[in-house]
Amino acid sequence: RVKALVKADPDVTLASQEAVFVLARATELFVETIAKDAYMYAQQGKRKTLQRKDLDNAIEAIDEFAFLEGEFLLD
């Protein structure tokens, strides 16, 4: 799936197997990190299920996620 996404980018002409693997692993680590941080906010609300507001709180509170601020606006 990751390789298909990489190939879909018109700016990418060639991607090695190793590059695709590293990209997939980096994505896994990113999702794991943001989910753990968001889960802390869910626990503060005495919940076990993540909600959108938990992700928003994690993005606002943690400097490493500052690049995501304002990117995921839902009505």
Short mmCIF file of C-alpha atoms in Angstrom, two decimals:
data_model
loop_
_atom_site.label_atom_id
_atom_site.label_comp_id
_atom_site.label_asym_id
_atom_site.label_seq_id
_atom_site.Cartn_x
_atom_site.Cartn_y
_atom_site.Cartn_z
CA ARG A 1 0.00 0.00 0.00
CA VAL A 2 2.79 2.40 0.84
CA LYS A 3 4.51 1.65 -2.45
CA ALA A 4 1.28 2.39 -4.32
CA LEU A 5 1.01 5.75 -2.52
CA VAL A 6 4.61 6.57 -3.37
CA LYS A 7 4.05 5.68 -7.02
CA ALA A 8 0.95 7.89 -7.11
CA ASP A 9 3.10 10.98 -6.46
CA PRO A 10 4.07 12.49 -9.83
CA ASP A 11 7.27 13.96 -8.32
CA VAL A 12 8.60 10.50 -7.46
CA THR A 13 10.12 8.58 -10.34
CA LEU A 14 11.83 5.77 -8.46
CA ALA A 15 11.70 4.52 -4.85
CA SER A 16 13.78 1.65 -3.53
CA GLN A 17 12.33 -1.13 -1.43
CA GLU A 18 14.32 0.18 1.54
CA ALA A 19 12.93 3.70 1.11
CA VAL A 20 9.38 2.37 1.05
CA PHE A 21 10.08 0.28 4.16
CA VAL A 22 11.55 3.26 6.04
CA LEU A 23 8.59 5.43 5.06
CA ALA A 24 6.14 2.78 6.27
CA ARG A 25 8.01 2.34 9.56
CA ALA A 26 8.21 6.09 10.16
CA THR A 27 4.46 6.32 9.59
CA GLU A 28 3.82 3.51 12.07
CA LEU A 29 5.93 5.25 14.71
CA PHE A 30 4.21 8.58 14.09
CA VAL A 31 0.72 7.08 14.43
CA GLU A 32 1.78 5.18 17.55
CA THR A 33 3.20 8.32 19.15
CA ILE A 34 0.25 10.59 18.45
CA ALA A 35 -2.22 7.88 19.51
CA LYS A 36 -0.43 7.36 22.84
CA ASP A 37 -0.35 11.10 23.50
CA ALA A 38 -4.01 11.48 22.56
CA TYR A 39 -4.91 8.51 24.76
CA MET A 40 -3.55 10.40 27.77
CA TYR A 41 -6.21 13.05 27.13
CA ALA A 42 -8.89 10.38 26.79
CA GLN A 43 -7.83 8.95 30.16
CA GLN A 44 -8.09 12.40 31.72
CA GLY A 45 -11.69 12.42 30.53
CA LYS A 46 -12.14 8.94 32.06
CA ARG A 47 -12.60 7.35 28.64
CA LYS A 48 -10.90 4.45 26.86
CA THR A 49 -11.93 5.51 23.38
CA LEU A 50 -10.07 8.24 21.53
CA GLN A 51 -12.13 11.12 20.26
CA ARG A 52 -11.28 13.89 17.85
CA LYS A 53 -10.86 16.34 20.72
CA ASP A 54 -8.15 14.10 22.23
CA LEU A 55 -6.12 14.31 19.03
CA ASP A 56 -6.70 18.06 18.88
CA ASN A 57 -5.50 18.43 22.48
CA ALA A 58 -2.37 16.39 21.78
CA ILE A 59 -1.58 18.46 18.69
CA GLU A 60 -2.00 21.71 20.61
CA ALA A 61 -0.03 20.61 23.68
CA ILE A 62 2.95 18.81 22.17
CA ASP A 63 5.52 20.85 20.26
CA GLU A 64 6.48 17.98 17.94
CA PHE A 65 2.96 18.07 16.48
CA ALA A 66 2.92 21.83 15.88
CA PHE A 67 3.17 21.25 12.11
CA LEU A 68 -0.32 19.69 12.26
CA GLU A 69 -2.05 22.69 13.84
CA GLY A 70 -4.89 23.89 11.66
CA GLU A 71 -4.45 21.08 9.13
CA PHE A 72 -7.41 18.89 10.05
CA LEU A 73 -10.42 21.13 10.20
CA LEU A 74 -13.77 19.35 10.30
CA ASP A 75 -17.18 20.97 10.53
#
